[in-house]
Amino acid sequence: MGIMASRVLGLCAALLCLTACQRETRALTGEAPRRSETPSGQQMAGGGLAPPPVDPAGAAFEGVAFEISEGQRYYDWYNCYGCHAAGGGDIGPALMDDEWRYGSSIAQIRASIADGRPNGMPAFRDKIPDRQLWQIAAYVRSMSGRADKLAASSRTDDMRTTPPTNQARPGPEQSDTSGGEVRR
Amino acid sequence: MIRRITRLAPCLALAGCAGVQSALDPASDQASSVFGIWSLMLWICGVMYALVLAFLAAAIWKARHRLSGPPIAEGQKSPADRPLTRVLTGWVGLTVVGLLVLTFGSFLVDRQLALADQKNAQTIKITANQWWWKVEYDDPVPGRRFVTANELHLPVDRPARIELEAGDVIHSFWVPNLGGKQDLIPGRTNRLLVTPRRVGLFRGQCAEFCGLQHAWMALDVTVEPQTAFAAWAEAQRRAPAPPSTPEALRGRDVFIGAACNSCHQVTGQPAQGQTGPDLTHMASRPSLAAGARPYSRQALDEWLRDPQALKPGNHMPLVATRADERAALVAYLDTLK
């Protein structure tokens, strides 16, 4: 191969590397996306109607590294640690396992944080702005390995107590949205 | 015209030396010491630079006029050898003396900074966060401690022992008129001693890149007479007067009912959030959002309408409020003096 050809190839390779620089675009606007408010019609454990498992608004947060890491920050700031510890659970249920009493989709997790759930989960609807609710939900999902591995955080801001979220492997989801007895 | 510009230029350059954020206009013992060694360095390096250029010019000029000398035979010394050795010895001597003076001067300044008088020092803890400063005034009596944000008041002629910590990433504390830079590093406490000697308003700035809004991480520093400082500190310890107008009362309800108190603290109100700046006396501070805007009701309204528009990427979220709720909120926050 001629020197010229190898130079051109080298330049092409360098240009190709540059395309990796743009990972994602941060959405810095303050507005949170509109939500769909129609409940699924399914009864939830503990009473009430289950939120819809899919919400188009969630797509902007799910699997986006910036939103997940912001959620990680707010998980600390709003003291989710107080009950759920670093995800292993304490007086609140564990968040890094595969048991999802109220559904594991980002919209369902957001609804659980916003509306509160029986047995002690408070409603944070008026205390946490909507955008941050989505970000926290995105982070909570990543705790059990349900977020894109390329987006989930590989390190925590504080001393590490759990395996990195981008190494967690999700198992089959066990959820109970049938309205039956609360499993324990 | 050109002559006028050439005359104006040095004046303009000098104007950059004074001001609220300049290391060349020292207002404390420490900044004066650093300014001293800076001036010494400027003079020594400036004189050396001028000498080197003059020597170079002389060498070129001489070489041009002496190229026509007789050729030098092999084994014979050039007539230029002896003066060259003499001159080079002179240069080495000059360099050694210059460096010795600088080393000794730097040692003296270091000593001066390390051995500064700490008697009767006021201890202040500053925690840097993305992108604001938390300022805590320590006191032996716990009830007399108080917290403020993005502003630092110092009494003149009294040393201040500033303890520097960071809440998230590495920042750097730098008030050029009062002293050198000192990094704030998560997990450790750095200390900086400042003894202000001149009353005035100064501007501090984060001097270590710390993220998107590094540029808007300023600190308003006020050096004031001891009595004025004591009065200010006493006012800071008191809770602000409760709101009296109907609009301000409504604003307080919005503040407590919405997400504001999840992060912010107002003494005397059920607002004890710890992650955002303390707002107890926010309306008495010179600026908003760590120097992003001078404080005014209008700027406050603009900030609350969308904090991300004014300072993109900062951690103050948009809290959805209606226009009338926001007006009430502004009326309430404006009473926090």
Coordinates of C-alpha atoms in Angstrom, one line a residue:
Chain A
M1 CA 0.0 0.0 0.0
G2 CA 1.3 3.4 -0.9
I3 CA 2.2 6.0 1.7
M4 CA -0.5 8.3 0.3
A5 CA -3.2 5.6 0.7
S6 CA -2.2 4.8 4.3
R7 CA -2.2 8.5 5.2
V8 CA -5.7 8.9 3.8
L9 CA -6.8 5.8 5.7
G10 CA -5.3 7.1 8.9
L11 CA -7.1 10.5 8.4
C12 CA -10.4 8.7 7.9
A13 CA -9.8 6.6 11.1
A14 CA -9.1 9.8 13.0
L15 CA -12.3 11.5 11.6
L16 CA -14.3 8.4 12.5
C17 CA -13.0 8.6 16.1
L18 CA -14.3 12.2 16.3
T19 CA -17.9 11.0 15.6
A20 CA -17.7 9.4 19.1
C21 CA -17.4 12.8 20.7
Q22 CA -21.1 13.6 20.5
R23 CA -22.6 11.2 23.1
E24 CA -25.9 12.9 23.7
T25 CA -27.4 16.4 23.9
R26 CA -28.3 17.7 27.3
A27 CA -31.8 19.1 27.6
L28 CA -31.3 22.0 29.9
T29 CA -34.7 23.6 29.7
G30 CA -36.7 23.8 32.9
E31 CA -40.0 22.5 31.4
A32 CA -41.0 18.9 32.1
P33 CA -42.7 17.1 29.2
R34 CA -46.5 16.7 29.3
R35 CA -47.7 13.5 30.9
S36 CA -50.6 11.2 29.9
E37 CA -52.9 11.1 32.9
T38 CA -55.2 8.2 31.8
P39 CA -54.9 5.4 34.3
S40 CA -54.5 1.8 33.0
G41 CA -57.8 0.6 34.6
Q42 CA -55.8 -2.1 36.4
Q43 CA -56.2 -2.3 40.2
M44 CA -53.0 -1.9 42.1
A45 CA -51.8 -3.7 45.3
G46 CA -53.0 -1.6 48.2
G47 CA -55.9 -0.1 46.2
G48 CA -56.1 2.5 43.5
L49 CA -55.7 2.3 39.8
A50 CA -52.3 1.5 38.3
P51 CA -50.7 4.2 36.2
P52 CA -50.2 3.5 32.5
P53 CA -47.0 1.4 32.0
V54 CA -46.0 3.4 29.0
D55 CA -45.9 7.2 28.9
P56 CA -44.3 9.0 25.9
A57 CA -42.9 11.6 28.2
G58 CA -40.6 8.9 29.8
A59 CA -38.7 8.4 26.6
A60 CA -36.8 11.7 27.1
F61 CA -35.4 10.4 30.4
E62 CA -35.0 6.7 30.0
G63 CA -31.5 5.6 29.0
V64 CA -30.1 9.1 28.9
A65 CA -26.9 9.3 30.9
F66 CA -27.3 13.0 31.9
E67 CA -30.9 12.4 33.3
I68 CA -29.8 9.2 35.1
S69 CA -26.9 10.9 36.8
E70 CA -29.0 13.9 37.8
G71 CA -31.5 11.4 39.3
Q72 CA -28.7 9.9 41.3
R73 CA -27.9 13.3 42.7
Y74 CA -31.5 14.0 43.7
Y75 CA -31.9 10.5 45.2
D76 CA -29.3 11.8 47.7
W77 CA -30.6 15.3 48.0
Y78 CA -34.2 14.4 48.7
N79 CA -33.0 11.7 51.1
C80 CA -34.4 8.6 49.4
Y81 CA -31.5 7.0 51.4
G82 CA -33.5 7.6 54.5
C83 CA -35.8 4.6 53.8
H84 CA -34.4 2.8 50.8
A85 CA -30.7 3.0 51.7
A86 CA -28.4 2.9 48.7
G87 CA -30.9 0.7 46.9
G88 CA -30.7 -2.4 49.1
G89 CA -33.7 -1.3 51.2
D90 CA -34.0 -0.5 54.8
I91 CA -37.4 0.4 56.3
G92 CA -38.5 0.9 52.7
P93 CA -38.3 -1.9 50.1
A94 CA -35.2 -2.6 48.1
L95 CA -34.9 -0.9 44.7
M96 CA -32.1 -2.9 43.2
D97 CA -33.9 -6.3 43.2
D98 CA -36.4 -7.6 40.6
E99 CA -39.5 -7.3 42.7
W100 CA -41.8 -4.4 41.5
R101 CA -45.0 -4.2 43.5
Y102 CA -46.2 -1.2 41.5
G103 CA -44.6 -1.8 38.1
S104 CA -41.0 -1.3 36.9
S105 CA -41.6 1.0 33.9
I106 CA -40.3 4.6 34.3
A107 CA -43.8 6.0 34.2
Q108 CA -44.9 3.6 37.0
I109 CA -41.9 4.4 39.2
R110 CA -42.5 8.1 38.6
A111 CA -46.1 7.7 39.7
S112 CA -45.1 5.8 42.8
I113 CA -42.8 8.7 43.8
A114 CA -45.3 11.4 42.9
D115 CA -48.4 9.8 44.4
G116 CA -47.0 7.8 47.3
R117 CA -47.8 4.2 48.1
P118 CA -49.3 2.4 51.1
N119 CA -47.2 1.5 54.1
G120 CA -45.2 4.7 54.3
M121 CA -44.1 6.0 50.9
P122 CA -45.0 9.7 51.0
A123 CA -46.3 11.6 48.0
F124 CA -43.6 13.9 46.6
R125 CA -45.8 15.5 43.9
D126 CA -45.6 19.0 45.3
K127 CA -42.2 18.7 46.9
I128 CA -40.2 17.6 43.9
P129 CA -40.5 19.3 40.5
D130 CA -41.8 17.1 37.8
R131 CA -38.6 17.0 35.7
Q132 CA -36.7 15.7 38.7
L133 CA -39.3 13.1 39.4
W134 CA -38.6 11.7 36.0
Q135 CA -34.9 11.9 36.6
I136 CA -35.1 10.1 39.9
A137 CA -37.3 7.4 38.3
A138 CA -34.7 6.9 35.5
Y139 CA -32.0 6.5 38.2
V140 CA -34.1 4.1 40.3
R141 CA -34.7 2.0 37.1
S142 CA -30.9 1.9 36.5
M143 CA -30.3 0.5 40.0
S144 CA -31.5 -3.0 39.1
G145 CA -29.8 -2.9 35.7
R146 CA -32.9 -1.8 33.7
A147 CA -31.3 1.2 32.1
D148 CA -29.0 1.1 29.0
K149 CA -25.6 0.0 30.1
L150 CA -24.0 2.8 28.1
A151 CA -26.0 5.4 30.0
A152 CA -26.1 4.0 33.5
S153 CA -23.5 5.4 35.9
S154 CA -20.4 3.4 36.6
R155 CA -19.6 5.2 39.8
T156 CA -21.4 6.8 42.7
D157 CA -20.8 10.3 44.1
D158 CA -20.0 9.0 47.6
M159 CA -18.4 5.9 48.9
R160 CA -19.6 2.9 46.9
T161 CA -21.9 0.5 48.8
T162 CA -23.4 -1.3 45.8
P163 CA -22.0 -2.6 42.5
P164 CA -21.9 -0.1 39.7
T165 CA -25.3 0.3 38.1
N166 CA -24.0 -0.3 34.7
Q167 CA -22.9 -3.8 35.8
A168 CA -26.2 -4.8 37.4
R169 CA -28.0 -7.6 35.5
P170 CA -31.8 -7.5 35.7
G171 CA -33.6 -10.8 36.4
P172 CA -37.1 -11.6 35.3
E173 CA -39.4 -8.9 36.8
Q174 CA -41.7 -10.1 39.5
S175 CA -44.6 -7.6 39.8
D176 CA -47.9 -7.7 41.5
T177 CA -50.3 -5.3 40.0
S178 CA -53.3 -7.7 40.2
G179 CA -54.8 -6.1 43.2
G180 CA -54.3 -9.2 45.3
E181 CA -52.6 -9.6 48.6
V182 CA -49.3 -7.6 49.1
R183 CA -46.6 -10.2 48.9
R184 CA -43.9 -10.1 51.5
Chain B
M1 CA -5.0 61.0 16.6
I2 CA -2.4 58.2 16.8
R3 CA -0.4 60.1 19.3
R4 CA -3.5 60.4 21.4
I5 CA -4.1 56.7 21.2
T6 CA -0.5 55.9 22.2
R7 CA -0.9 58.2 25.1
L8 CA -4.2 56.7 26.2
A9 CA -3.1 53.0 25.8
P10 CA -0.9 52.9 28.9
C11 CA -3.6 54.6 30.9
L12 CA -6.1 52.0 29.8
A13 CA -3.7 49.2 30.7
L14 CA -3.2 50.7 34.1
A15 CA -7.0 51.0 34.6
G16 CA -7.0 47.1 34.5
C17 CA -4.8 47.0 37.6
A18 CA -7.2 48.6 40.1
G19 CA -10.7 47.4 40.8
V20 CA -12.9 45.0 42.7
Q21 CA -11.2 41.9 41.3
S22 CA -7.5 42.6 40.9
A23 CA -4.4 41.1 42.5
L24 CA -2.5 44.3 41.7
D25 CA -4.7 46.3 44.1
P26 CA -4.0 44.5 47.4
A27 CA -6.3 45.1 50.3
S28 CA -5.0 42.6 52.8
D29 CA -1.6 41.7 54.4
Q30 CA -1.5 38.5 52.5
A31 CA -2.3 40.1 49.1
S32 CA 0.3 42.8 49.8
S33 CA 3.0 40.2 50.4
V34 CA 2.1 38.4 47.2
F35 CA 1.9 41.6 45.4
G36 CA 5.4 42.5 46.7
I37 CA 7.0 39.3 45.3
W38 CA 5.0 39.7 42.1
S39 CA 6.5 43.2 41.6
L40 CA 10.0 42.0 42.4
M41 CA 9.6 39.2 39.8
L42 CA 8.3 41.7 37.3
W43 CA 11.3 44.1 37.8
I44 CA 14.0 41.4 37.8
C45 CA 12.5 39.6 34.7
G46 CA 11.8 42.9 33.0
V47 CA 15.4 44.2 33.5
M48 CA 16.8 40.8 32.4
Y49 CA 14.6 40.7 29.3
A50 CA 15.7 44.3 28.3
L51 CA 19.4 43.3 28.9
V52 CA 19.2 40.2 26.8
L53 CA 17.6 42.1 24.0
A54 CA 20.1 44.9 24.2
F55 CA 23.0 42.3 24.2
L56 CA 21.5 40.6 21.2
A57 CA 21.2 43.8 19.3
A58 CA 24.7 44.8 20.2
A59 CA 26.0 41.4 19.1
I60 CA 24.3 41.6 15.7
W61 CA 25.5 45.2 15.2
K62 CA 29.1 44.3 16.0
A63 CA 29.1 41.2 13.9
R64 CA 27.9 43.2 10.9
H65 CA 30.8 45.6 11.2
R66 CA 33.6 43.0 11.9
L67 CA 33.0 40.3 9.4
S68 CA 35.8 41.7 7.3
G69 CA 38.6 40.8 9.8
P70 CA 41.6 38.6 8.9
P71 CA 40.9 34.9 8.7
I72 CA 41.9 32.8 11.8
A73 CA 44.5 30.1 11.3
E74 CA 44.0 26.6 12.7
G75 CA 45.2 26.2 16.3
Q76 CA 45.1 30.0 16.8
K77 CA 42.7 31.6 19.3
S78 CA 40.1 34.0 18.0
P79 CA 40.5 37.6 19.3
A80 CA 36.8 37.3 20.3
D81 CA 37.4 34.4 22.7
R82 CA 38.5 36.4 25.7
P83 CA 35.7 39.1 25.7
L84 CA 33.2 36.3 25.0
T85 CA 34.3 34.4 28.1
R86 CA 34.1 37.5 30.2
V87 CA 30.7 38.4 29.0
L88 CA 29.3 34.9 29.5
T89 CA 30.7 34.8 33.0
G90 CA 28.9 38.0 33.6
W91 CA 25.6 36.6 32.3
V92 CA 25.9 33.5 34.5
G93 CA 26.6 35.7 37.5
L94 CA 23.6 37.9 36.7
T95 CA 21.3 34.9 36.3
V96 CA 22.5 33.4 39.6
V97 CA 22.1 36.6 41.5
G98 CA 18.6 37.2 40.0
L99 CA 17.4 33.7 40.9
L100 CA 18.9 33.9 44.4
V101 CA 17.1 37.2 45.0
L102 CA 13.8 35.7 43.8
T103 CA 14.3 32.4 45.8
F104 CA 15.1 34.4 48.9
G105 CA 12.2 36.8 48.4
S106 CA 9.8 33.9 47.8
F107 CA 11.1 32.3 51.0
L108 CA 10.5 35.5 53.0
V109 CA 6.9 35.9 51.6
D110 CA 6.1 32.2 52.3
R111 CA 7.3 32.7 55.9
Q112 CA 5.3 35.9 56.2
L113 CA 2.1 34.1 55.1
A114 CA 2.7 31.0 57.3
L115 CA 3.6 33.0 60.4
A116 CA 0.9 35.6 60.2
D117 CA -0.8 36.7 63.4
Q118 CA -3.9 34.6 64.1
K119 CA -4.8 36.1 67.4
N120 CA -8.5 37.0 67.8
A121 CA -9.2 35.4 64.4
Q122 CA -12.7 35.0 63.1
T123 CA -13.4 31.4 61.9
I124 CA -15.5 31.2 58.7
K125 CA -16.3 28.0 56.9
I126 CA -16.9 28.2 53.2
T127 CA -18.3 25.2 51.3
A128 CA -18.2 25.4 47.5
N129 CA -21.0 23.7 45.6
Q130 CA -21.9 23.7 41.9
W131 CA -22.3 26.7 41.5
W132 CA -22.6 28.7 44.7
W133 CA -20.8 29.4 48.0
K134 CA -22.1 28.4 51.4
V135 CA -20.6 30.7 54.1
E136 CA -20.9 29.7 57.8
Y137 CA -19.7 32.0 60.6
D138 CA -18.5 30.1 63.5
D139 CA -19.0 31.2 67.1
P140 CA -18.1 29.6 70.5
V141 CA -21.8 30.0 71.4
P142 CA -23.8 27.7 69.1
G143 CA -26.8 30.0 69.0
R144 CA -24.7 32.7 67.6
R145 CA -23.5 30.8 64.5
F146 CA -25.1 31.8 61.3
V147 CA -25.2 30.8 57.6
T148 CA -25.3 32.8 54.5
A149 CA -24.6 32.3 50.8
N150 CA -22.6 33.9 48.1
E151 CA -21.6 36.8 50.2
L152 CA -18.7 37.2 52.7
H153 CA -18.4 40.1 55.2
L154 CA -15.1 40.6 56.9
P155 CA -14.2 43.1 59.6
V156 CA -11.2 45.3 58.7
D157 CA -7.9 44.7 60.7
R158 CA -9.1 41.4 62.2
P159 CA -7.7 38.2 60.8
A160 CA -10.2 35.7 59.3
R161 CA -9.3 32.0 59.3
I162 CA -11.3 30.6 56.3
E163 CA -11.8 26.9 56.3
L164 CA -12.5 25.7 52.8
E165 CA -14.5 22.6 51.9
A166 CA -16.2 21.3 48.7
G167 CA -19.6 19.6 48.5
D168 CA -19.2 18.0 45.1
V169 CA -16.1 18.6 42.9
I170 CA -12.9 20.6 43.2
H171 CA -13.3 24.4 43.3
S172 CA -10.9 27.2 44.1
F173 CA -11.4 30.1 46.3
W174 CA -10.0 33.3 44.9
V175 CA -10.6 36.9 46.0
P176 CA -7.6 38.5 44.2
N177 CA -7.6 41.7 46.3
L178 CA -7.4 39.7 49.6
G179 CA -5.1 36.8 48.8
G180 CA -3.9 34.0 46.6
K181 CA -6.0 31.1 45.4
Q182 CA -6.8 28.1 47.6
D183 CA -8.4 24.9 46.3
L184 CA -11.5 23.5 47.9
I185 CA -11.3 19.7 47.7
P186 CA -14.1 17.2 48.6
G187 CA -13.2 15.3 51.7
R188 CA -10.6 17.6 53.1
T189 CA -10.4 21.0 54.8
N190 CA -8.0 23.6 53.5
R191 CA -7.3 26.8 55.4
L192 CA -6.6 30.3 54.3
L193 CA -5.8 33.3 56.5
V194 CA -6.8 36.7 55.4
T195 CA -6.2 40.0 57.3
P196 CA -8.0 42.7 55.5
R197 CA -6.6 46.2 55.8
R198 CA -8.8 48.3 53.6
V199 CA -12.6 48.8 53.6
G200 CA -14.3 48.1 50.3
L201 CA -16.3 45.8 48.1
F202 CA -14.5 43.0 46.3
R203 CA -15.4 40.2 44.0
G204 CA -14.3 36.6 44.5
Q205 CA -14.5 34.0 41.8
C206 CA -14.1 30.2 41.5
A207 CA -10.7 29.7 40.0
E208 CA -10.8 26.0 39.2
F209 CA -13.0 24.8 36.3
C210 CA -15.9 23.1 38.0
G211 CA -18.6 22.5 35.4
L212 CA -21.0 24.4 33.2
Q213 CA -21.6 27.4 35.3
H214 CA -18.0 27.9 36.6
A215 CA -18.0 31.4 35.2
W216 CA -21.1 32.4 37.3
M217 CA -19.7 31.3 40.6
A218 CA -18.9 34.6 42.2
L219 CA -18.7 35.7 45.7
D220 CA -19.5 39.3 46.9
V221 CA -17.0 40.3 49.5
T222 CA -17.5 43.3 51.8
V223 CA -14.7 44.5 54.1
E224 CA -16.2 46.9 56.6
P225 CA -15.3 48.6 59.9
Q226 CA -15.6 46.4 63.0
T227 CA -18.8 48.1 64.3
A228 CA -20.6 47.8 60.9
F229 CA -19.6 44.1 60.8
A230 CA -20.9 43.5 64.2
A231 CA -24.2 45.1 63.3
W232 CA -24.4 43.0 60.1
A233 CA -23.7 39.8 61.9
E234 CA -26.3 40.6 64.5
A235 CA -28.9 41.2 61.8
Q236 CA -27.9 37.9 60.1
R237 CA -28.6 36.0 63.4
R238 CA -32.1 37.3 63.6
A239 CA -35.0 35.8 61.6
P240 CA -36.3 38.2 59.0
A241 CA -39.4 40.2 59.9
P242 CA -42.5 38.1 59.1
P243 CA -44.4 39.1 55.9
S244 CA -47.1 41.7 56.5
T245 CA -48.8 42.5 53.2
P246 CA -51.4 40.1 51.9
E247 CA -49.4 39.4 48.8
A248 CA -46.2 38.6 50.7
L249 CA -48.2 36.3 53.1
R250 CA -49.6 34.5 50.1
G251 CA -46.0 34.2 48.7
R252 CA -44.9 32.6 51.9
D253 CA -47.6 30.0 51.6
V254 CA -46.5 29.3 48.0
F255 CA -42.9 29.0 49.3
I256 CA -43.8 26.5 51.9
G257 CA -46.5 24.7 49.8
A258 CA -44.4 24.2 46.7
A259 CA -41.0 22.6 46.3
C260 CA -39.0 25.6 47.4
N261 CA -38.5 24.5 51.0
S262 CA -37.3 21.0 49.9
C263 CA -33.9 22.6 49.3
H264 CA -33.9 26.1 50.8
Q265 CA -33.7 27.3 54.3
V266 CA -35.4 30.4 55.9
T267 CA -34.8 30.9 59.6
G268 CA -38.1 31.2 61.4
Q269 CA -40.2 29.4 58.8
P270 CA -40.9 25.7 58.2
A271 CA -38.2 25.7 55.5
Q272 CA -35.1 23.7 56.5
G273 CA -33.9 22.2 53.2
Q274 CA -30.1 21.9 53.2
T275 CA -29.1 21.3 49.6
G276 CA -29.7 24.8 48.2
P277 CA -28.5 28.3 49.4
D278 CA -29.9 29.6 52.7
L279 CA -32.4 32.3 51.8
T280 CA -32.9 33.9 55.2
H281 CA -31.6 37.3 54.2
M282 CA -31.4 36.9 50.4
A283 CA -33.0 40.3 49.6
S284 CA -30.1 42.1 51.4
R285 CA -27.4 40.4 49.3
P286 CA -25.9 42.3 46.4
S287 CA -26.5 39.7 43.8
L288 CA -28.6 36.8 42.7
A289 CA -27.6 33.2 41.8
A290 CA -23.9 33.7 42.8
G291 CA -23.3 36.9 40.9
A292 CA -25.4 36.0 37.8
R293 CA -27.5 39.2 38.2
P294 CA -27.5 42.2 40.6
Y295 CA -30.3 41.7 43.1
S296 CA -33.6 43.3 42.1
R297 CA -37.3 42.2 42.2
Q298 CA -37.3 42.1 38.4
A299 CA -34.2 39.9 38.3
L300 CA -35.7 37.6 40.9
D301 CA -38.9 37.2 38.8
E302 CA -36.8 36.4 35.7
W303 CA -34.8 33.9 37.7
L304 CA -37.9 32.1 39.1
R305 CA -39.6 32.1 35.6
D306 CA -36.9 29.8 34.4
P307 CA -33.6 29.4 36.3
Q308 CA -32.3 27.3 33.4
A309 CA -32.6 30.3 31.0
L310 CA -30.5 32.6 33.2
K311 CA -27.9 30.0 34.3
P312 CA -28.2 26.9 32.1
G313 CA -27.3 23.6 33.8
N314 CA -27.5 24.9 37.4
H315 CA -29.3 22.7 40.0
M316 CA -32.2 25.1 40.6
P317 CA -35.1 23.4 38.8
L318 CA -38.1 25.2 37.3
V319 CA -40.8 24.9 39.9
A320 CA -44.1 25.2 38.0
T321 CA -46.0 28.3 39.3
R322 CA -48.7 30.5 37.8
A323 CA -47.8 34.1 37.1
D324 CA -49.8 35.4 40.1
E325 CA -48.2 32.8 42.4
R326 CA -44.7 33.9 41.2
A327 CA -45.5 37.6 41.8
A328 CA -46.6 36.7 45.3
L329 CA -43.4 34.6 45.8
V330 CA -41.2 37.5 44.6
A331 CA -43.1 39.8 47.0
Y332 CA -42.4 37.4 49.9
L333 CA -38.7 36.8 49.0
D334 CA -38.2 40.5 48.7
T335 CA -39.1 40.8 52.4
L336 CA -36.2 38.5 53.5
K337 CA -33.8 41.2 54.5

